[in-house]
Amino acid sequence: MATERVLLPSAVTPTHYELSLIPDFSTFKFAGSSIVDLTVNEETSSITFNGLDIEVSAASVTVGDKTIASKDITLDAENETITVVLESVLSKGDAKLNLLFTGELNDKLAGFYRSSYEHEGETKWLATTQFEPADARRAFPCWDEPAVKAQFTISLTFPADMIALSNMPVESESTEDDVKTVKFGKTPIMSTYLVAFCIGHFEFIETTTSEGIKFRVWTTPGKKEMGSFALEVGAKVITYFGEYYGIPFPLPKQDFLAVPDFSAGAMENWGLVTYRETALLCDTEGASVASKSRIAYVVSHELAHQWFGNLVTMEWWKELWLNEGFATFVGSQAVAKFFPEWDIWTQFISDYIFRALQVDSLRNSHPIEVDISKARQIDEIFDAVSYCKGASVIRMIENYLGEADFKRGLNLYLEKFKYGNATTQDLWASLTDGSGKPVKELMDNWVQKVGYPIVSVEQGDTKGQFKVSQKRFFAAGAPTPEEDETVWNISIGVCSKSHPEIKYVSLKTKTGVVEVDIDEDDEWVKFNAGQSGFYRVAYSAPLSERLGVAIKEKQLSAADRLGIQNDAFALSKAGLIPLSQTLALIQFYVEEDDYTVWSDLSANLGAVGTLLSGTAVDANLDSYTLALYSSIKKLGWDPVEGESDLHKRLRAVVLSQLSNHGDAAVVAEAKKRFAQYVEDPSSLANDLHGVVFKTVMRNGGKTEYDSMKKIYLAATQPENRIRALQCLGFSTQEVVILEALEYALSDEVRTQDMFYLIWTCASTSAGRVLAWNFVKTRWDDILAKLGGGMGLVGRIISFTTKDGNTTEWADDVEAFFETHHADSTERTIAQSLESIRANAAYLTRNLEDVSAFLTTNYAVKQ
C-alpha cells in the first residue's frame, strides 16, 4: 500500500523569498520579516505554510497595488504548519505574502541556533543554521519540502564587529552606529533545507580555484590555520567534480565553516557547507592519518552534494539515498584520486559495504527507498542503509555499466533535471540512455526491497562447474517463505587460482549453474571476486578449505581476503557455520599485512570478545588473539622512515589488539609513553594517541582518569580533544565509569559530543550494565540536554543496548521503552532488540563448541 504523504496545500507556490532576520545575542531571540513571491494556482481564501517554534505576528497579501489583510493566523502544532486566513479570496495569478515573525536562537542544534566557544577567557556566541531535513521552518515561515524550490534573497542585521555568511556572496552592506546590515545575492532555485546563514566573529583562509571559484575556510578566532588541509583538498575536489559531472560549479564562491556545536558531521548547504570541527580542522603537519582521511572524505562528500542533491534534488525524502548514497560513493572516488596511497576502495568495502550488510541483515531494516508520510519521520532514515547500502549499490551500477557509460548517464541526468527534482526512476532512465543497458531491470530489487541475498556455492558435476543458489540472509534465523520471495539480479564476479582475472556471470533465478575457468579440479575459486557485490557467499566445506591456503599464501587480493573473513564471521553469527570453524579459518591470516584486513578482522574479533566476555573461555580467547597477532607484532612502536600512511594506521590497530588482550610488554610500554606525553606532548605521534590513552585508562584508575580529563580540557586540536574524551570511558573500575557517565552530562562536554563518552563507557561488559542503568535513571536529563539533536538520542540507545547477549537484557530494554519515548527512535530500538536476541542465540548455540576449540588449542596455563 502506498504511503500517503502529508504535504502542504498546492493552492499557492513560492518562487522567491525576500528574507530579513535580526538576531539578538543578549536574549537569544530573533525578529524577522519576509516577502514571498507566490504563484496562485487556484482560488483560495487561505495560505498554509510550515512553521515551528516561530510566531507570525502580522500577515497580508499584496496583489498589484491591492492589499488583502488577514483575519486570522492559526497554528497546527502537530503538522508544524501555520495558516493565514484572508479577508477575501485570492484569485489565480501572482501575489506577494508579507509576514512579520519572531523566533528563538535555540540550543537544539536545529533551525537557527546558537553555539558558544571560549576565546581569551571569555564565552563568545555565534548563530548558525541546520535545516535538513525539516528545520528551515524553525527559522522562517516557508514551504519546507524539497520539491517546493524557490530563490532566496537574504538580509541579516547584527552587531557590527561580527561577520555574516550565507549561500551567496555579499551584495551590499551598511553600518549604522554599532549595527551592520548585510544583503546577499539572490540564490539559484533551491530547496529550503539547503539555505544557510551564520553570524559570528569568524576568521578565514582562502584560495581561488583554477576556474575562478573563491574558496574559503572560516573558523572561530585562532583556528583558521587548522583549515589549511581542508582548503587544499576542497579546492582540488571542486574542480575535479566539475570535470567529472560535466557541469561547472554553479555558484561564484564556496565557503566552509567549522561550527563548535554541530549535531551531524557536516551539512551541504549550497555554497556554505557547515562542519563539526573534527570533520574540517586539523594540525596539517601533526594530524593522524585517520583524522586527515576523515576530513578529506567529509569534504569530498559535501562537495559531491553541490551537484547531486543541490543542483538536482530528490523529489521527496523517499529518495534520500540519491543524495547520501551517491555522495558517499563519489566522495570516496575523489579521495581515491587524490590520495591513492590510502587504498580507499579496499577501505570502502569495510567502511560502507560491510556496515550496510550488518544493518540490512536485520528484520527491522528497511529498503533503500522507503516512503514516509511526514518529513519529521526522516531522521531515522539517515542511517547505514541510505548512506552505505546506497553507496554500495551505486558502486555495483558503475561496475556493471563501466565508468565511461556511468559518467555519461550521470551527465544526462544532471543536465535534464538541474535546478529541479528527480526520482530514482529518473536516474535509472538517464543511466540507461547513457549506456544502452537495462539499469532498471538490474537495480529495482536492490533499491525497493529490504535485505540482500546469500549466495551458496558448491562444486558441480563437471570441471569448472559450480552450483549456486540465492536466498535472503538474516543475522539470526532462516527466512520464512514470505521473507524469501525476492529474487535478486546478481552480477557475480568470479576468479580462480589459475585465472585470477575477474569475470562476471549473472544469476537471475533462485538456483543456477556457473562456469568458472579453472585448470585443476581442486584449485581455489572466489565468488564475489573483488567484493563489488552487495551479498554474502557461503562455500561448501571443501571450497572453504582451499581458500584458507590461498589466504595464507596471499594468492588473493586484499579485498578478497577482507571479504572472506567478514562473511565467515557473519555466517557463524547467523548459525550457518560454527564459530569454531570461523576461528579456525582466521588462523590463516597470521601472516596478513594489510591495514584494512586487520582493521576489520580486529573489529570482528572484538565482537566475539564482547560476546564471550565474562565466560570461562575469556582468557583463552586472549591467548588465541595474541597468537594470531604474533607475526604482525614486529611493526613495533616506532615509525620507520618512508613507511606508508596505512602502516601507521596498522601499527595502531595491532598495538591496540595486543593491549586489549593482555600483552604485558605492550601495556608497560604504553604506560611509559603516556608518562612521557604528560611531560612533553610532542613526544607521542598522533597516530598512537588512541592506543596509548586507551591502554592507560583500561589498566589504570582515578589518577589516570584525572590526567586524561586534563588532557581533554587543555586540547586545542579537535582530534585530540575528542580522542581524550572518548578514552575517559575506557576504565574498567566501576567508580571511574560512574564518574565518567556523570561527566558526560556536565557543561564541560558539548551536547554534540556526549554520546562519545557514553559509548566508550558501554564498551566493556561491566561498563555496559552501568551505562544502560545510567541511561535509564537519567533519561529525562539526557533528552533535555540533547534537545533536537538529529540522531544523537538514537546513537546513545544503540551504543548502550545492542551488545547485550541475554534474553533478560532484551526484555529489560523492551520494558523500558514501552514507557519512555523519544522521537524518531522506534527503528533504532527495534534493531537493538533484534541484535540483543541474535547475540543471545549466538552465544547459546556456540559456547560449548567454541570453548572446546579454544581450550584444546589455546588454553592458558595456570
PDB file of N, CA and C in Angstrom, residues 32-67:
ATOM      1  N   GLY A  32      12.045  38.697  12.434  1.00  0.00           N
ATOM      2  CA  GLY A  32      12.184  38.511  11.008  1.00  0.00           C
ATOM      3  C   GLY A  32      11.023  39.056  10.225  1.00  0.00           C
ATOM      4  N   SER A  33      11.293  39.333   8.960  1.00  0.00           N
ATOM      5  CA  SER A  33      10.231  39.710   8.023  1.00  0.00           C
ATOM      6  C   SER A  33      10.522  39.044   6.694  1.00  0.00           C
ATOM      7  N   SER A  34       9.469  38.758   5.964  1.00  0.00           N
ATOM      8  CA  SER A  34       9.666  38.155   4.644  1.00  0.00           C
ATOM      9  C   SER A  34       8.589  38.623   3.691  1.00  0.00           C
ATOM     10  N   ILE A  35       9.008  38.745   2.446  1.00  0.00           N
ATOM     11  CA  ILE A  35       8.077  38.991   1.340  1.00  0.00           C
ATOM     12  C   ILE A  35       8.257  37.820   0.394  1.00  0.00           C
ATOM     13  N   VAL A  36       7.211  37.014   0.257  1.00  0.00           N
ATOM     14  CA  VAL A  36       7.305  35.793  -0.533  1.00  0.00           C
ATOM     15  C   VAL A  36       6.510  35.970  -1.824  1.00  0.00           C
ATOM     16  N   ASP A  37       7.196  35.897  -2.962  1.00  0.00           N
ATOM     17  CA  ASP A  37       6.505  35.931  -4.252  1.00  0.00           C
ATOM     18  C   ASP A  37       5.815  34.598  -4.466  1.00  0.00           C
ATOM     19  N   LEU A  38       4.515  34.679  -4.779  1.00  0.00           N
ATOM     20  CA  LEU A  38       3.714  33.468  -4.931  1.00  0.00           C
ATOM     21  C   LEU A  38       3.119  33.373  -6.326  1.00  0.00           C
ATOM     22  N   THR A  39       2.995  32.142  -6.792  1.00  0.00           N
ATOM     23  CA  THR A  39       2.131  31.848  -7.927  1.00  0.00           C
ATOM     24  C   THR A  39       0.872  31.211  -7.363  1.00  0.00           C
ATOM     25  N   VAL A  40      -0.268  31.871  -7.582  1.00  0.00           N
ATOM     26  CA  VAL A  40      -1.544  31.346  -7.081  1.00  0.00           C
ATOM     27  C   VAL A  40      -2.104  30.408  -8.146  1.00  0.00           C
ATOM     28  N   ASN A  41      -2.138  29.127  -7.818  1.00  0.00           N
ATOM     29  CA  ASN A  41      -2.540  28.108  -8.794  1.00  0.00           C
ATOM     30  C   ASN A  41      -4.045  27.920  -8.875  1.00  0.00           C
ATOM     31  N   GLU A  42      -4.740  28.264  -7.795  1.00  0.00           N
ATOM     32  CA  GLU A  42      -6.203  28.143  -7.767  1.00  0.00           C
ATOM     33  C   GLU A  42      -6.754  29.116  -6.739  1.00  0.00           C
ATOM     34  N   GLU A  43      -8.002  29.508  -6.904  1.00  0.00           N
ATOM     35  CA  GLU A  43      -8.602  30.448  -5.960  1.00  0.00           C
ATOM     36  C   GLU A  43      -8.530  29.885  -4.539  1.00  0.00           C
ATOM     37  N   THR A  44      -8.179  30.762  -3.584  1.00  0.00           N
ATOM     38  CA  THR A  44      -8.082  30.313  -2.195  1.00  0.00           C
ATOM     39  C   THR A  44      -8.284  31.494  -1.262  1.00  0.00           C
ATOM     40  N   SER A  45      -8.814  31.231  -0.098  1.00  0.00           N
ATOM     41  CA  SER A  45      -9.001  32.273   0.919  1.00  0.00           C
ATOM     42  C   SER A  45      -8.054  32.064   2.096  1.00  0.00           C
ATOM     43  N   SER A  46      -7.108  31.132   1.927  1.00  0.00           N
ATOM     44  CA  SER A  46      -6.130  30.910   2.999  1.00  0.00           C
ATOM     45  C   SER A  46      -4.816  30.437   2.392  1.00  0.00           C
ATOM     46  N   ILE A  47      -3.739  30.665   3.114  1.00  0.00           N
ATOM     47  CA  ILE A  47      -2.410  30.225   2.690  1.00  0.00           C
ATOM     48  C   ILE A  47      -1.772  29.464   3.842  1.00  0.00           C
ATOM     49  N   THR A  48      -1.354  28.234   3.583  1.00  0.00           N
ATOM     50  CA  THR A  48      -0.757  27.403   4.618  1.00  0.00           C
ATOM     51  C   THR A  48       0.701  27.115   4.271  1.00  0.00           C
ATOM     52  N   PHE A  49       1.562  27.288   5.264  1.00  0.00           N
ATOM     53  CA  PHE A  49       2.990  27.024   5.082  1.00  0.00           C
ATOM     54  C   PHE A  49       3.517  26.398   6.371  1.00  0.00           C
ATOM     55  N   ASN A  50       4.787  26.034   6.381  1.00  0.00           N
ATOM     56  CA  ASN A  50       5.370  25.409   7.565  1.00  0.00           C
ATOM     57  C   ASN A  50       5.908  26.449   8.531  1.00  0.00           C
ATOM     58  N   GLY A  51       5.766  26.159   9.822  1.00  0.00           N
ATOM     59  CA  GLY A  51       6.332  26.989  10.872  1.00  0.00           C
ATOM     60  C   GLY A  51       6.424  26.182  12.152  1.00  0.00           C
ATOM     61  N   LEU A  52       7.551  26.312  12.853  1.00  0.00           N
ATOM     62  CA  LEU A  52       7.764  25.575  14.102  1.00  0.00           C
ATOM     63  C   LEU A  52       8.586  26.454  15.044  1.00  0.00           C
ATOM     64  N   ASP A  53       8.098  26.657  16.238  1.00  0.00           N
ATOM     65  CA  ASP A  53       8.777  27.477  17.241  1.00  0.00           C
ATOM     66  C   ASP A  53       8.988  28.911  16.765  1.00  0.00           C
ATOM     67  N   ILE A  54       8.153  29.381  15.842  1.00  0.00           N
ATOM     68  CA  ILE A  54       8.146  30.793  15.456  1.00  0.00           C
ATOM     69  C   ILE A  54       6.718  31.310  15.584  1.00  0.00           C
ATOM     70  N   GLU A  55       6.599  32.582  15.799  1.00  0.00           N
ATOM     71  CA  GLU A  55       5.284  33.201  15.944  1.00  0.00           C
ATOM     72  C   GLU A  55       5.112  34.265  14.870  1.00  0.00           C
ATOM     73  N   VAL A  56       4.108  34.097  14.028  1.00  0.00           N
ATOM     74  CA  VAL A  56       3.796  35.087  12.996  1.00  0.00           C
ATOM     75  C   VAL A  56       2.853  36.122  13.608  1.00  0.00           C
ATOM     76  N   SER A  57       3.300  37.371  13.642  1.00  0.00           N
ATOM     77  CA  SER A  57       2.512  38.422  14.303  1.00  0.00           C
ATOM     78  C   SER A  57       1.687  39.250  13.329  1.00  0.00           C
ATOM     79  N   ALA A  58       2.072  39.242  12.062  1.00  0.00           N
ATOM     80  CA  ALA A  58       1.327  40.029  11.075  1.00  0.00           C
ATOM     81  C   ALA A  58       1.452  39.363   9.718  1.00  0.00           C
ATOM     82  N   ALA A  59       0.362  39.390   8.951  1.00  0.00           N
ATOM     83  CA  ALA A  59       0.360  38.781   7.625  1.00  0.00           C
ATOM     84  C   ALA A  59      -0.612  39.509   6.722  1.00  0.00           C
ATOM     85  N   SER A  60      -0.221  39.699   5.476  1.00  0.00           N
ATOM     86  CA  SER A  60      -1.106  40.270   4.463  1.00  0.00           C
ATOM     87  C   SER A  60      -0.628  39.796   3.105  1.00  0.00           C
ATOM     88  N   VAL A  61      -1.475  39.981   2.110  1.00  0.00           N
ATOM     89  CA  VAL A  61      -1.130  39.604   0.748  1.00  0.00           C
ATOM     90  C   VAL A  61      -1.298  40.830  -0.145  1.00  0.00           C
ATOM     91  N   THR A  62      -0.302  41.035  -1.013  1.00  0.00           N
ATOM     92  CA  THR A  62      -0.367  42.138  -1.969  1.00  0.00           C
ATOM     93  C   THR A  62      -0.532  41.577  -3.369  1.00  0.00           C
ATOM     94  N   VAL A  63      -1.515  42.100  -4.093  1.00  0.00           N
ATOM     95  CA  VAL A  63      -1.718  41.754  -5.499  1.00  0.00           C
ATOM     96  C   VAL A  63      -1.740  43.082  -6.266  1.00  0.00           C
ATOM     97  N   GLY A  64      -0.645  43.341  -6.977  1.00  0.00           N
ATOM     98  CA  GLY A  64      -0.535  44.650  -7.639  1.00  0.00           C
ATOM     99  C   GLY A  64      -0.480  45.742  -6.585  1.00  0.00           C
ATOM    100  N   ASP A  65      -1.396  46.708  -6.680  1.00  0.00           N
ATOM    101  CA  ASP A  65      -1.436  47.783  -5.688  1.00  0.00           C
ATOM    102  C   ASP A  65      -2.525  47.555  -4.646  1.00  0.00           C
ATOM    103  N   LYS A  66      -3.073  46.334  -4.629  1.00  0.00           N
ATOM    104  CA  LYS A  66      -4.144  45.999  -3.694  1.00  0.00           C
ATOM    105  C   LYS A  66      -3.599  45.121  -2.568  1.00  0.00           C
ATOM    106  N   THR A  67      -4.000  45.406  -1.327  1.00  0.00           N
ATOM    107  CA  THR A  67      -3.578  44.612  -0.180  1.00  0.00           C
ATOM    108  C   THR A  67      -4.765  43.887   0.416  1.00  0.00           C
TER     109      THR A  67
END
